[in-house]
Amino acid sequence: MSHGAIADRIKAYKTNSLSSATGITYSESQYFAPTPKSKVLPISPSTYIVDLRNSESDLHGIDRASSFSSGVATEEILMPEKSPTLRYLKTCCPAINSLQNILLFIFLFQTFICIGAMVLLFWASGERVMEDIARMRSNNLGLAVMEYLGTAPRILNHLNENFIFVNRRLYGRPLFDDEYQLLQTLVSSKHSFSSCSSISYGNSKGQFMAYENTTTSVILKLIGNNTAGVFFHNEYYEPKTLVTTSSFNVTTRPWYTAGLKSKGSVSWTPIFTAVSGILSLAACTTVTVPNNKSIVEVIGVHFDLNYLNYKIGQLDISDMYTKSIYIIVVERNGNIIINTSPNIVINNLSNNTARVNLANCVEPYSQIAYYLNSRGILSLNSSKPYDTTQTRGIEVFNGKRLSYLTLSDGYGLDWVLLSISEEYSYANTVFYSSPAILSCSIVLIILSTLVMVFVTQVITRSIWKVSKDLYNISRLEIDEVKTSKLLNGMYELKLLQNTTTSVKNGFQSFIKFIPKEIVRDILRSGIQVKLGMTSCNTSIIFTDVVDFTTFSESSSTRILLKVITEYFNSVSSAVEENGGVIDKFIGDGVMAIFSHTLDILPDHAEKACRAALLMTHNIDMLKELCIQERLPHIQIRVGVNTGTALIGNIGSKERFNFTAIGDTVNTSSRLEALNKRYGTRILIGSRTFDIVSSKFLCYFVDCVKLKGKLKITDVHTLQCELSAASNERKYVSQVLTDIKELLRSRKFREMKEKCENLASFVANNLEDGMIELNLIKELKSRAESLIDVENDGEVDFSLTVNEK
């Protein structure tokens, strides 16, 4: 039969009445009364210090020397049971600073950073794009203006080259002397360069001719008395019809006076009103061909600013980013030349024909004028010079993007081109223009984050599994440690799991040699153990098998091992159920400690007595089972003692043993051996009796001097819990206590009489009173022997024993 089968059979017998070795019938209720289990939290170990100052402390309390550790003994705190949701959340998120939470935070933070960076990139690149667009727009507008006006030097040079041929036929006379040739030169140049609106000729004699290529091909000619005529011409450029005349003096015209100042170079006129009434600008120079030195000839190329304003307005300069854009070209003094904004309303303008200044317009245009004036780009006050180094710039002004560009050709043209735009945000533009791309970008970022979070959770949950296994091992909850196939997918995690399994197997073997509570406390504290002991109030149990030598000689090794293993199981389970610790197995004996520095039990004496009763009860059930299985059966003897002992680590530097030493331990061992003399099963010391006498039925046995001790010890045998005892046995216990007092008072004759009366009572009232009769017989014999020597002086009433 296997060990497990025997253990199962023992459990089945716990509810049945069994026979003891003496043939007395009893049940479990004879020994035990229901007693609630009390638990205390273990105390973390630290360096043990020997301290015997409180060896006489209260046996019911805890020795002050036992408070050496970092904790204090406290009653178990009953916590409310957590809901399944909280338990699940605790499993998923064991701690705020767990690795899975840190990685989750990192990836979520990375996602927010990516999205934020994308938004910031949109904004930053959008601002840059907006600036680049504004800069390119200004450049394109500047090129458009300069393309329109930049042909002036080439036209003037072309005219001078043509006049060379005309001058050869005139032999130094004014060009006007050959009107037809002059007109043909003007017409050919005008048709070669269509950007200009007209070409004019004038000399110091007041002679004037101009050609303007319109839909009706107009010729302007001075016809005398300072009168200019406007003619249509035929296909041969011959004047045909005079349309109008007006007072005209060529030498006072702006283009003529500007040409006189050019000194053979090119010079731009201020903006003026042409004969036709339009706002014009002209590039002028003097004729460079040889002629009459007394005559000055000037040619001018005219540009229609109304046409330029129309041309700029027709340019397609809008884009998807721009809500609205207005182009304004001004002179350095702020006078407007070109304007595409319909919202400029002139303030404080008394003369409707006067030039419009940007500073006199409504806001924000007037604000822009004063702002540019403060920057030195404009000079609204003619006395204040403007800054020629600032040629271009882009700024945000009152929520609008303002870009400025100076237009200069080196011949006196000096304008400022302003571009005022109101724009959509770049992010809105991207979203509305490419919502699919933007949405895909965000979705990809979120999906990648979710994938990384999933992978991270798998890895961290695997690491958490290993960490939890190690935590369970540290608490010696080894049964909770399970292997997982998921961890085999990664080399490092597989290595961790294999290592954890090896540690688990090692601890499972290790705790079979050392008390589990000690190993658990060492693991929990994390403190390296050291040699040393401390004084602690405790209870010690020693057990031994009756006639083990004879039993071992008469039994085979297989049967011996089977029975002795079940004996150790019975004793160990009784000790552990009552909060004790198996200190060691000594051959066929067992030493157990109740209340030590790692697990202080306030009621350790009661628990030790209850464990002693339980282990004898288990042995009785084992006996019945062995009889049924035709196996040898055994009986045990138990000694229990309470007192102060040194508990801690003892041994060498290389190997420790957690144990208890001292007089209390020795007395317990002596009491176990003393059972053989009195035929009892459980003997307890006097200090144990003082504590448990109110809860357990105990019979007085004798007053003895144990080997190696001078002090008398009152020895009692433990029977059962007091609540389970009959009134007759309680009476027997009381009479035996009276007999003890008579013995100590040396009233030996009265003691003998008490024993005879008690024996008669037991014989008449207790059917199973064999134990009581044996004890009474022994005490009566002791009284008789003391009566014989009471006349020899003071008699030592104690019995000196030599059993170890």
Coordinates of C-alpha atoms in Angstrom, one line a residue, residues 697-701 716 727-743 750-762 772 775-776 779:
L697 CA -7.8 18.5 31.6
C698 CA -4.5 17.6 33.3
Y699 CA -3.7 15.0 35.9
F700 CA -0.9 15.6 38.4
V701 CA 1.8 12.9 38.0
H716 CA 1.3 16.6 34.7
N727 CA -17.5 15.7 35.6
E728 CA -16.0 12.5 37.0
R729 CA -12.6 13.1 35.4
K730 CA -12.7 16.8 36.4
Y731 CA -13.2 15.5 40.0
V732 CA -10.3 13.2 39.6
S733 CA -8.1 16.0 38.3
Q734 CA -9.1 18.2 41.3
V735 CA -8.3 15.4 43.8
L736 CA -4.9 14.8 42.2
T737 CA -4.2 18.5 42.5
D738 CA -5.0 18.2 46.3
I739 CA -2.7 15.2 46.5
K740 CA 0.1 17.4 44.9
E741 CA -0.4 19.9 47.6
L742 CA -0.3 17.2 50.4
L743 CA 3.0 15.9 48.8
E750 CA -3.1 12.1 54.3
M751 CA -1.7 11.7 50.8
K752 CA -1.9 7.9 51.0
E753 CA -5.5 8.1 52.3
K754 CA -6.5 10.4 49.5
C755 CA -5.0 8.0 47.0
E756 CA -7.0 5.1 48.4
N757 CA -10.2 7.0 48.4
L758 CA -9.6 8.3 44.8
A759 CA -8.8 4.8 43.6
S760 CA -12.1 3.5 45.0
F761 CA -14.0 6.4 43.3
V762 CA -12.4 5.7 40.0
E772 CA -6.2 7.2 36.4
L775 CA -1.3 7.2 38.3
I776 CA -3.1 6.8 41.7
L779 CA 1.3 8.2 43.9

